């Protein structure tokens, strides 16, 4: 999983040396791709399809279905996020699905099956994220009890910060 100029390190979660490879990639270049992570290609494709179905609608429909609430970091945004590094608005639209209690009330798109399927996908993604945190935690935070980082990231609770 060594970084080569112009290539992103690929970490196979089924390899026995995954912790060393992931730590090395996290240090240099600072990011990586994981394979054999347990999320099916079908689940990933379905999430992309549902996203396309939402974003293919008019801006007005997206704003009506999922009004953005800055204080919750939830809902549909269009060219409005400000980049801290430049102070300029991002040139993109996005749908922030924030897994905090109450954040998505009245903000789930009306695309058929969107809420149910994306909640399922979020659970799978969250589980994978917690698995990665648990792999990195002994080196990143050696004084913490194992599982502390993953336990701090919870879905659909009052202080939840997880966003898809």
GROMACS .gro file of N, CA and C in nm:
model
  492
    1UNK      N    1   0.082  -0.120   0.000
    1UNK     CA    2   0.000   0.000   0.000
    1UNK      C    3   0.086   0.125   0.000
    2UNK      N    4   0.207   0.115  -0.051
    2UNK     CA    5   0.297   0.230  -0.053
    2UNK      C    6   0.248   0.335  -0.151
    3UNK      N    7   0.258   0.461  -0.112
    3UNK     CA    8   0.217   0.571  -0.198
    3UNK      C    9   0.319   0.590  -0.309
    4UNK      N   10   0.271   0.596  -0.431
    4UNK     CA   11   0.354   0.624  -0.547
    4UNK      C   12   0.301   0.752  -0.606
    5UNK      N   13   0.391   0.841  -0.649
    5UNK     CA   14   0.349   0.972  -0.701
    5UNK      C   15   0.234   0.955  -0.801
    6UNK      N   16   0.125   1.025  -0.774
    6UNK     CA   17   0.010   1.022  -0.864
    6UNK      C   18  -0.085   0.908  -0.840
    7UNK      N   19  -0.057   0.823  -0.743
    7UNK     CA   20  -0.145   0.711  -0.716
    7UNK      C   21  -0.186   0.712  -0.569
    8UNK      N   22  -0.311   0.676  -0.545
    8UNK     CA   23  -0.364   0.669  -0.409
    8UNK      C   24  -0.337   0.529  -0.355
    9UNK      N   25  -0.284   0.517  -0.233
    9UNK     CA   26  -0.263   0.384  -0.175
    9UNK      C   27  -0.395   0.308  -0.161
   10UNK      N   28  -0.391   0.181  -0.191
   10UNK     CA   29  -0.508   0.093  -0.179
   10UNK      C   30  -0.483  -0.002  -0.063
   11UNK      N   31  -0.574   0.000   0.033
   11UNK     CA   32  -0.563  -0.084   0.152
   11UNK      C   33  -0.668  -0.194   0.145
   12UNK      N   34  -0.624  -0.318   0.144
   12UNK     CA   35  -0.713  -0.433   0.142
   12UNK      C   36  -0.741  -0.473   0.287
   13UNK      N   37  -0.865  -0.453   0.330
   13UNK     CA   38  -0.898  -0.481   0.470
   13UNK      C   39  -0.891  -0.629   0.506
   14UNK      N   40  -0.876  -0.716   0.406
   14UNK     CA   41  -0.864  -0.859   0.438
   14UNK      C   42  -0.718  -0.901   0.458
   15UNK      N   43  -0.623  -0.812   0.430
   15UNK     CA   44  -0.482  -0.845   0.448
   15UNK      C   45  -0.445  -0.848   0.596
   16UNK      N   46  -0.350  -0.935   0.629
   16UNK     CA   47  -0.307  -0.946   0.768
   16UNK      C   48  -0.229  -0.823   0.815
   17UNK      N   49  -0.161  -0.754   0.726
   17UNK     CA   50  -0.083  -0.636   0.763
   17UNK      C   51  -0.157  -0.506   0.744
   18UNK      N   52  -0.289  -0.512   0.753
   18UNK     CA   53  -0.371  -0.394   0.723
   18UNK      C   54  -0.340  -0.276   0.815
   19UNK      N   55  -0.314  -0.299   0.940
   19UNK     CA   56  -0.290  -0.188   1.034
   19UNK      C   57  -0.164  -0.111   0.995
   20UNK      N   58  -0.057  -0.183   0.962
   20UNK     CA   59   0.068  -0.116   0.923
   20UNK      C   60   0.049  -0.040   0.791
   21UNK      N   61  -0.014  -0.102   0.695
   21UNK     CA   62  -0.035  -0.038   0.565
   21UNK      C   63  -0.123   0.086   0.578
   22UNK      N   64  -0.228   0.075   0.659
   22UNK     CA   65  -0.319   0.188   0.676
   22UNK      C   66  -0.248   0.303   0.749
   23UNK      N   67  -0.171   0.271   0.851
   23UNK     CA   68  -0.100   0.376   0.925
   23UNK      C   69   0.000   0.447   0.833
   24UNK      N   70   0.072   0.371   0.753
   24UNK     CA   71   0.168   0.431   0.660
   24UNK      C   72   0.097   0.524   0.561
   25UNK      N   73  -0.014   0.478   0.506
   25UNK     CA   74  -0.089   0.561   0.410
   25UNK      C   75  -0.150   0.683   0.477
   26UNK      N   76  -0.193   0.668   0.602
   26UNK     CA   77  -0.251   0.781   0.674
   26UNK      C   78  -0.145   0.888   0.701
   27UNK      N   79  -0.021   0.845   0.717
   27UNK     CA   80   0.090   0.938   0.741
   27UNK      C   81   0.135   1.007   0.612
   28UNK      N   82   0.147   0.931   0.504
   28UNK     CA   83   0.195   0.984   0.377
   28UNK      C   84   0.132   0.903   0.266
   29UNK      N   85   0.042   0.951   0.191
   29UNK     CA   86   0.006   1.089   0.164
   29UNK      C   87  -0.104   1.147   0.252
   30UNK      N   88  -0.164   1.065   0.340
   30UNK     CA   89  -0.267   1.118   0.430
   30UNK      C   90  -0.406   1.071   0.395
   31UNK      N   91  -0.419   0.987   0.296
   31UNK     CA   92  -0.549   0.932   0.258
   31UNK      C   93  -0.525   0.801   0.184
   32UNK      N   94  -0.632   0.724   0.166
   32UNK     CA   95  -0.620   0.592   0.103
   32UNK      C   96  -0.757   0.545   0.059
   33UNK      N   97  -0.757   0.441  -0.022
   33UNK     CA   98  -0.879   0.373  -0.066
   33UNK      C   99  -0.881   0.237   0.002
   34UNK      N  100  -0.997   0.193   0.048
   34UNK     CA  101  -1.006   0.060   0.107
   34UNK      C  102  -1.084  -0.034   0.015
   35UNK      N  103  -1.039  -0.159   0.012
   35UNK     CA  104  -1.109  -0.264  -0.061
   35UNK      C  105  -1.144  -0.375   0.037
   36UNK      N  106  -1.229  -0.464  -0.007
   36UNK     CA  107  -1.276  -0.574   0.078
   36UNK      C  108  -1.327  -0.522   0.210
   37UNK      N  109  -1.409  -0.417   0.201
   37UNK     CA  110  -1.460  -0.347   0.318
   37UNK      C  111  -1.595  -0.397   0.365
   38UNK      N  112  -1.659  -0.481   0.286
   38UNK     CA  113  -1.785  -0.540   0.330
   38UNK      C  114  -1.911  -0.469   0.283
   39UNK      N  115  -1.898  -0.356   0.214
   39UNK     CA  116  -2.016  -0.289   0.158
   39UNK      C  117  -2.028  -0.336   0.013
   40UNK      N  118  -2.140  -0.394  -0.020
   40UNK     CA  119  -2.156  -0.451  -0.154
   40UNK      C  120  -2.159  -0.343  -0.261
   41UNK      N  121  -2.115  -0.381  -0.379
   41UNK     CA  122  -2.119  -0.291  -0.495
   41UNK      C  123  -2.263  -0.249  -0.523
   42UNK      N  124  -2.357  -0.339  -0.499
   42UNK     CA  125  -2.499  -0.307  -0.521
   42UNK      C  126  -2.545  -0.195  -0.427
   43UNK      N  127  -2.504  -0.203  -0.301
   43UNK     CA  128  -2.543  -0.099  -0.205
   43UNK      C  129  -2.483   0.036  -0.244
   44UNK      N  130  -2.359   0.035  -0.291
   44UNK     CA  131  -2.293   0.159  -0.334
   44UNK      C  132  -2.363   0.215  -0.457
   45UNK      N  133  -2.391   0.131  -0.554
   45UNK     CA  134  -2.459   0.176  -0.676
   45UNK      C  135  -2.599   0.229  -0.645
   46UNK      N  136  -2.668   0.165  -0.552
   46UNK     CA  137  -2.801   0.213  -0.515
   46UNK      C  138  -2.794   0.353  -0.452
   47UNK      N  139  -2.695   0.376  -0.367
   47UNK     CA  140  -2.678   0.508  -0.306
   47UNK      C  141  -2.651   0.613  -0.413
   48UNK      N  142  -2.568   0.580  -0.511
   48UNK     CA  143  -2.542   0.674  -0.621
   48UNK      C  144  -2.667   0.697  -0.705
   49UNK      N  145  -2.744   0.591  -0.729
   49UNK     CA  146  -2.867   0.606  -0.809
   49UNK      C  147  -2.968   0.695  -0.737
   50UNK      N  148  -2.987   0.673  -0.608
   50UNK     CA  149  -3.079   0.756  -0.532
   50UNK      C  150  -3.033   0.901  -0.531
   51UNK      N  151  -2.903   0.920  -0.519
   51UNK     CA  152  -2.848   1.055  -0.523
   51UNK      C  153  -2.874   1.120  -0.659
   52UNK      N  154  -2.850   1.046  -0.766
   52UNK     CA  155  -2.879   1.100  -0.901
   52UNK      C  156  -3.026   1.136  -0.914
   53UNK      N  157  -3.114   1.051  -0.864
   53UNK     CA  158  -3.258   1.078  -0.873
   53UNK      C  159  -3.292   1.209  -0.802
   54UNK      N  160  -3.228   1.235  -0.690
   54UNK     CA  161  -3.252   1.360  -0.619
   54UNK      C  162  -3.194   1.479  -0.696
   55UNK      N  163  -3.068   1.470  -0.735
   55UNK     CA  164  -3.000   1.584  -0.797
   55UNK      C  165  -3.048   1.612  -0.939
   56UNK      N  166  -3.115   1.517  -1.003
   56UNK     CA  167  -3.169   1.541  -1.137
   56UNK      C  168  -3.296   1.627  -1.135
   57UNK      N  169  -3.346   1.658  -1.018
   57UNK     CA  170  -3.465   1.742  -1.005
   57UNK      C  171  -3.426   1.891  -1.016
   58UNK      N  172  -3.524   1.974  -1.030
   58UNK     CA  173  -3.498   2.118  -1.037
   58UNK      C  174  -3.446   2.168  -0.902
   59UNK      N  175  -3.373   2.278  -0.905
   59UNK     CA  176  -3.321   2.338  -0.783
   59UNK      C  177  -3.435   2.369  -0.686
   60UNK      N  178  -3.544   2.419  -0.737
   60UNK     CA  179  -3.659   2.455  -0.653
   60UNK      C  180  -3.717   2.333  -0.583
   61UNK      N  181  -3.728   2.221  -0.655
   61UNK     CA  182  -3.779   2.098  -0.594
   61UNK      C  183  -3.686   2.047  -0.485
   62UNK      N  184  -3.555   2.053  -0.511
   62UNK     CA  185  -3.458   2.008  -0.410
   62UNK      C  186  -3.464   2.097  -0.286
   63UNK      N  187  -3.475   2.228  -0.305
   63UNK     CA  188  -3.483   2.319  -0.191
   63UNK      C  189  -3.612   2.299  -0.112
   64UNK      N  190  -3.721   2.270  -0.182
   64UNK     CA  191  -3.850   2.248  -0.116
   64UNK      C  192  -3.847   2.118  -0.035
   65UNK      N  193  -3.793   2.012  -0.093
   65UNK     CA  194  -3.791   1.881  -0.026
   65UNK      C  195  -3.695   1.877   0.092
   66UNK      N  196  -3.582   1.945   0.080
   66UNK     CA  197  -3.479   1.934   0.182
   66UNK      C  198  -3.418   2.070   0.212
   67UNK      N  199  -3.497   2.158   0.276
   67UNK     CA  200  -3.445   2.292   0.305
   67UNK      C  201  -3.323   2.286   0.397
   68UNK      N  202  -3.221   2.365   0.362
   68UNK     CA  203  -3.097   2.363   0.440
   68UNK      C  204  -3.116   2.436   0.573
   69UNK      N  205  -3.062   2.377   0.678
   69UNK     CA  206  -3.061   2.440   0.810
   69UNK      C  207  -2.915   2.444   0.857
   70UNK      N  208  -2.856   2.563   0.849
   70UNK     CA  209  -2.714   2.580   0.881
   70UNK      C  210  -2.680   2.532   1.021
   71UNK      N  211  -2.765   2.562   1.119
   71UNK     CA  212  -2.734   2.524   1.257
   71UNK      C  213  -2.729   2.373   1.277
   72UNK      N  214  -2.788   2.298   1.186
   72UNK     CA  215  -2.787   2.152   1.194
   72UNK      C  216  -2.695   2.089   1.090
   73UNK      N  217  -2.643   2.171   0.999
   73UNK     CA  218  -2.565   2.121   0.887
   73UNK      C  219  -2.641   2.010   0.815
   74UNK      N  220  -2.766   2.038   0.784
   74UNK     CA  221  -2.852   1.937   0.723
   74UNK      C  222  -2.937   1.999   0.614
   75UNK      N  223  -2.954   1.923   0.505
   75UNK     CA  224  -3.039   1.967   0.396
   75UNK      C  225  -2.962   1.997   0.270
   76UNK      N  226  -3.033   2.056   0.173
   76UNK     CA  227  -2.979   2.084   0.040
   76UNK      C  228  -2.915   2.222   0.036
   77UNK      N  229  -2.795   2.228  -0.020
   77UNK     CA  230  -2.724   2.355  -0.037
   77UNK      C  231  -2.687   2.373  -0.184
   78UNK      N  232  -2.691   2.496  -0.230
   78UNK     CA  233  -2.653   2.527  -0.368
   78UNK      C  234  -2.556   2.645  -0.368
   79UNK      N  235  -2.428   2.616  -0.398
   79UNK     CA  236  -2.324   2.718  -0.411
   79UNK      C  237  -2.318   2.809  -0.288
   80UNK      N  238  -2.338   2.753  -0.170
   80UNK     CA  239  -2.346   2.839  -0.052
   80UNK      C  240  -2.245   2.807   0.058
   81UNK      N  241  -2.183   2.691   0.055
   81UNK     CA  242  -2.082   2.663   0.156
   81UNK      C  243  -1.961   2.752   0.131
   82UNK      N  244  -1.910   2.814   0.235
   82UNK     CA  245  -1.795   2.902   0.222
   82UNK      C  246  -1.668   2.825   0.258
   83UNK      N  247  -1.574   2.827   0.168
   83UNK     CA  248  -1.446   2.760   0.192
   83UNK      C  249  -1.363   2.842   0.291
   84UNK      N  250  -1.329   2.784   0.407
   84UNK     CA  251  -1.251   2.860   0.506
   84UNK      C  252  -1.117   2.910   0.452
   85UNK      N  253  -1.056   2.832   0.362
   85UNK     CA  254  -0.923   2.868   0.313
   85UNK      C  255  -0.924   2.990   0.222
   86UNK      N  256  -1.037   3.014   0.153
   86UNK     CA  257  -1.042   3.125   0.057
   86UNK      C  258  -1.150   3.227   0.088
   87UNK      N  259  -1.248   3.189   0.168
   87UNK     CA  260  -1.362   3.277   0.195
   87UNK      C  261  -1.460   3.282   0.081
   88UNK      N  262  -1.438   3.203  -0.023
   88UNK     CA  263  -1.525   3.201  -0.141
   88UNK      C  264  -1.625   3.085  -0.131
   89UNK      N  265  -1.745   3.104  -0.191
   89UNK     CA  266  -1.842   2.995  -0.191
   89UNK      C  267  -1.795   2.878  -0.277
   90UNK      N  268  -1.823   2.756  -0.231
   90UNK     CA  269  -1.796   2.638  -0.312
   90UNK      C  270  -1.881   2.644  -0.437
   91UNK      N  271  -1.830   2.590  -0.544
   91UNK     CA  272  -1.902   2.587  -0.671
   91UNK      C  273  -1.968   2.449  -0.687
   92UNK      N  274  -2.056   2.417  -0.594
   92UNK     CA  275  -2.123   2.287  -0.599
   92UNK      C  276  -2.256   2.294  -0.524
   93UNK      N  277  -2.335   2.193  -0.550
   93UNK     CA  278  -2.455   2.172  -0.469
   93UNK      C  279  -2.433   2.045  -0.389
   94UNK      N  280  -2.499   2.035  -0.276
   94UNK     CA  281  -2.482   1.916  -0.193
   94UNK      C  282  -2.607   1.891  -0.111
   95UNK      N  283  -2.619   1.768  -0.067
   95UNK     CA  284  -2.725   1.729   0.025
   95UNK      C  285  -2.656   1.673   0.148
   96UNK      N  286  -2.666   1.745   0.259
   96UNK     CA  287  -2.606   1.702   0.384
   96UNK      C  288  -2.708   1.619   0.461
   97UNK      N  289  -2.679   1.492   0.477
   97UNK     CA  290  -2.764   1.404   0.558
   97UNK      C  291  -2.693   1.387   0.691
   98UNK      N  292  -2.737   1.461   0.790
   98UNK     CA  293  -2.673   1.461   0.922
   98UNK      C  294  -2.750   1.367   1.014
   99UNK      N  295  -2.678   1.267   1.065
   99UNK     CA  296  -2.740   1.163   1.148
   99UNK      C  297  -2.745   1.205   1.294
  100UNK      N  298  -2.807   1.320   1.318
  100UNK     CA  299  -2.830   1.368   1.454
  100UNK      C  300  -2.980   1.371   1.477
  101UNK      N  301  -3.020   1.337   1.595
  101UNK     CA  302  -3.162   1.333   1.630
  101UNK      C  303  -3.234   1.460   1.585
  102UNK      N  304  -3.335   1.444   1.502
  102UNK     CA  305  -3.418   1.556   1.458
  102UNK      C  306  -3.366   1.635   1.340
  103UNK      N  307  -3.241   1.620   1.304
  103UNK     CA  308  -3.183   1.703   1.197
  103UNK      C  309  -3.250   1.683   1.061
  104UNK      N  310  -3.291   1.563   1.032
  104UNK     CA  311  -3.346   1.536   0.900
  104UNK      C  312  -3.498   1.543   0.898
  105UNK      N  313  -3.561   1.574   1.010
  105UNK     CA  314  -3.707   1.588   1.012
  105UNK      C  315  -3.747   1.696   0.912
  106UNK      N  316  -3.832   1.660   0.817
  106UNK     CA  317  -3.876   1.753   0.715
  106UNK      C  318  -3.772   1.783   0.609
  107UNK      N  319  -3.665   1.705   0.604
  107UNK     CA  320  -3.557   1.727   0.508
  107UNK      C  321  -3.526   1.606   0.421
  108UNK      N  322  -3.591   1.495   0.445
  108UNK     CA  323  -3.565   1.379   0.361
  108UNK      C  324  -3.627   1.402   0.223
  109UNK      N  325  -3.550   1.383   0.117
  109UNK     CA  326  -3.606   1.398  -0.018
  109UNK      C  327  -3.723   1.302  -0.040
  110UNK      N  328  -3.813   1.343  -0.129
  110UNK     CA  329  -3.931   1.261  -0.157
  110UNK      C  330  -3.904   1.155  -0.264
  111UNK      N  331  -3.780   1.135  -0.303
  111UNK     CA  332  -3.743   1.028  -0.396
  111UNK      C  333  -3.785   0.895  -0.332
  112UNK      N  334  -3.856   0.808  -0.407
  112UNK     CA  335  -3.901   0.681  -0.348
  112UNK      C  336  -3.786   0.602  -0.284
  113UNK      N  337  -3.809   0.554  -0.164
  113UNK     CA  338  -3.716   0.471  -0.085
  113UNK      C  339  -3.590   0.542  -0.040
  114UNK      N  340  -3.578   0.672  -0.064
  114UNK     CA  341  -3.455   0.745  -0.034
  114UNK      C  342  -3.419   0.735   0.115
  115UNK      N  343  -3.511   0.771   0.202
  115UNK     CA  344  -3.480   0.773   0.346
  115UNK      C  345  -3.440   0.634   0.396
  116UNK      N  346  -3.521   0.534   0.367
  116UNK     CA  347  -3.494   0.399   0.416
  116UNK      C  348  -3.360   0.346   0.364
  117UNK      N  349  -3.338   0.361   0.234
  117UNK     CA  350  -3.216   0.305   0.174
  117UNK      C  351  -3.090   0.381   0.217
  118UNK      N  352  -3.100   0.514   0.226
  118UNK     CA  353  -2.983   0.591   0.266
  118UNK      C  354  -2.953   0.575   0.414
  119UNK      N  355  -3.055   0.554   0.497
  119UNK     CA  356  -3.027   0.522   0.638
  119UNK      C  357  -2.952   0.389   0.647
  120UNK      N  358  -2.995   0.290   0.568
  120UNK     CA  359  -2.925   0.161   0.566
  120UNK      C  360  -2.781   0.178   0.521
  121UNK      N  361  -2.761   0.257   0.415
  121UNK     CA  362  -2.627   0.280   0.363
  121UNK      C  363  -2.541   0.355   0.466
  122UNK      N  364  -2.604   0.447   0.536
  122UNK     CA  365  -2.531   0.523   0.637
  122UNK      C  366  -2.484   0.429   0.750
  123UNK      N  367  -2.565   0.334   0.789
  123UNK     CA  368  -2.525   0.238   0.892
  123UNK      C  369  -2.405   0.158   0.844
  124UNK      N  370  -2.409   0.112   0.719
  124UNK     CA  371  -2.296   0.035   0.664
  124UNK      C  372  -2.170   0.121   0.659
  125UNK      N  373  -2.184   0.245   0.614
  125UNK     CA  374  -2.069   0.336   0.606
  125UNK      C  375  -2.015   0.368   0.745
  126UNK      N  376  -2.105   0.388   0.838
  126UNK     CA  377  -2.066   0.416   0.977
  126UNK      C  378  -1.989   0.298   1.036
  127UNK      N  379  -2.040   0.177   1.013
  127UNK     CA  380  -1.970   0.057   1.064
  127UNK      C  381  -1.830   0.048   1.006
  128UNK      N  382  -1.816   0.077   0.877
  128UNK     CA  383  -1.684   0.075   0.814
  128UNK      C  384  -1.595   0.184   0.874
  129UNK      N  385  -1.648   0.303   0.892
  129UNK     CA  386  -1.571   0.410   0.953
  129UNK      C  387  -1.522   0.374   1.092
  130UNK      N  388  -1.608   0.312   1.170
  130UNK     CA  389  -1.570   0.269   1.305
  130UNK      C  390  -1.463   0.161   1.299
  131UNK      N  391  -1.472   0.073   1.201
  131UNK     CA  392  -1.370  -0.031   1.184
  131UNK      C  393  -1.235   0.033   1.153
  132UNK      N  394  -1.234   0.133   1.064
  132UNK     CA  395  -1.109   0.202   1.028
  132UNK      C  396  -1.054   0.277   1.149
  133UNK      N  397  -1.141   0.345   1.223
  133UNK     CA  398  -1.096   0.414   1.344
  133UNK      C  399  -1.032   0.315   1.442
  134UNK      N  400  -1.091   0.198   1.456
  134UNK     CA  401  -1.039   0.098   1.550
  134UNK      C  402  -0.904   0.044   1.504
  135UNK      N  403  -0.883   0.038   1.373
  135UNK     CA  404  -0.753  -0.007   1.321
  135UNK      C  405  -0.646   0.098   1.347
  136UNK      N  406  -0.679   0.226   1.328
  136UNK     CA  407  -0.582   0.334   1.344
  136UNK      C  408  -0.561   0.378   1.489
  137UNK      N  409  -0.662   0.357   1.572
  137UNK     CA  410  -0.661   0.410   1.708
  137UNK      C  411  -0.538   0.371   1.791
  138UNK      N  412  -0.491   0.248   1.791
  138UNK     CA  413  -0.376   0.215   1.877
  138UNK      C  414  -0.252   0.299   1.847
  139UNK      N  415  -0.233   0.337   1.722
  139UNK     CA  416  -0.117   0.418   1.688
  139UNK      C  417  -0.148   0.568   1.698
  140UNK      N  418  -0.267   0.606   1.658
  140UNK     CA  419  -0.302   0.748   1.658
  140UNK      C  420  -0.325   0.800   1.800
  141UNK      N  421  -0.383   0.717   1.884
  141UNK     CA  422  -0.418   0.757   2.021
  141UNK      C  423  -0.383   0.644   2.117
  142UNK      N  424  -0.255   0.616   2.136
  142UNK     CA  425  -0.216   0.497   2.214
  142UNK      C  426  -0.259   0.499   2.360
  143UNK      N  427  -0.291   0.616   2.413
  143UNK     CA  428  -0.331   0.623   2.554
  143UNK      C  429  -0.481   0.603   2.575
  144UNK      N  430  -0.556   0.601   2.466
  144UNK     CA  431  -0.701   0.579   2.477
  144UNK      C  432  -0.731   0.431   2.491
  145UNK      N  433  -0.837   0.401   2.561
  145UNK     CA  434  -0.885   0.263   2.567
  145UNK      C  435  -0.935   0.224   2.428
  146UNK      N  436  -0.905   0.102   2.387
  146UNK     CA  437  -0.947   0.055   2.255
  146UNK      C  438  -1.099   0.070   2.240
  147UNK      N  439  -1.140   0.128   2.128
  147UNK     CA  440  -1.282   0.147   2.101
  147UNK      C  441  -1.335   0.285   2.135
  148UNK      N  442  -1.253   0.369   2.195
  148UNK     CA  443  -1.297   0.503   2.236
  148UNK      C  444  -1.339   0.587   2.116
  149UNK      N  445  -1.258   0.588   2.011
  149UNK     CA  446  -1.290   0.671   1.893
  149UNK      C  447  -1.420   0.626   1.828
  150UNK      N  448  -1.433   0.497   1.805
  150UNK     CA  449  -1.554   0.446   1.742
  150UNK      C  450  -1.677   0.475   1.828
  151UNK      N  451  -1.664   0.461   1.958
  151UNK     CA  452  -1.777   0.485   2.048
  151UNK      C  453  -1.821   0.631   2.047
  152UNK      N  454  -1.731   0.721   2.009
  152UNK     CA  455  -1.764   0.863   2.006
  152UNK      C  456  -1.844   0.902   1.881
  153UNK      N  457  -1.856   0.812   1.787
  153UNK     CA  458  -1.928   0.839   1.661
  153UNK      C  459  -2.054   0.753   1.657
  154UNK      N  460  -2.167   0.818   1.687
  154UNK     CA  461  -2.293   0.745   1.695
  154UNK      C  462  -2.394   0.807   1.599
  155UNK      N  463  -2.484   0.724   1.551
  155UNK     CA  464  -2.587   0.769   1.457
  155UNK      C  465  -2.717   0.800   1.529
  156UNK      N  466  -2.786   0.903   1.486
  156UNK     CA  467  -2.922   0.940   1.527
  156UNK      C  468  -2.937   0.963   1.677
  157UNK      N  469  -2.833   1.024   1.736
  157UNK     CA  470  -2.840   1.062   1.876
  157UNK      C  471  -2.835   1.215   1.886
  158UNK      N  472  -2.865   1.267   2.002
  158UNK     CA  473  -2.876   1.413   2.021
  158UNK      C  474  -2.748   1.488   1.985
  159UNK      N  475  -2.632   1.430   2.016
  159UNK     CA  476  -2.507   1.499   1.988
  159UNK      C  477  -2.433   1.440   1.868
  160UNK      N  478  -2.503   1.366   1.782
  160UNK     CA  479  -2.441   1.303   1.666
  160UNK      C  480  -2.383   1.404   1.568
  161UNK      N  481  -2.267   1.372   1.513
  161UNK     CA  482  -2.200   1.458   1.417
  161UNK      C  483  -2.174   1.389   1.284
  162UNK      N  484  -2.219   1.266   1.268
  162UNK     CA  485  -2.194   1.191   1.146
  162UNK      C  486  -2.280   1.247   1.032
  163UNK      N  487  -2.216   1.266   0.919
  163UNK     CA  488  -2.285   1.322   0.802
  163UNK      C  489  -2.249   1.241   0.680
  164UNK      N  490  -2.350   1.216   0.595
  164UNK     CA  491  -2.329   1.145   0.469
  164UNK      C  492  -2.351   1.246   0.359
   0.00000   0.00000   0.00000
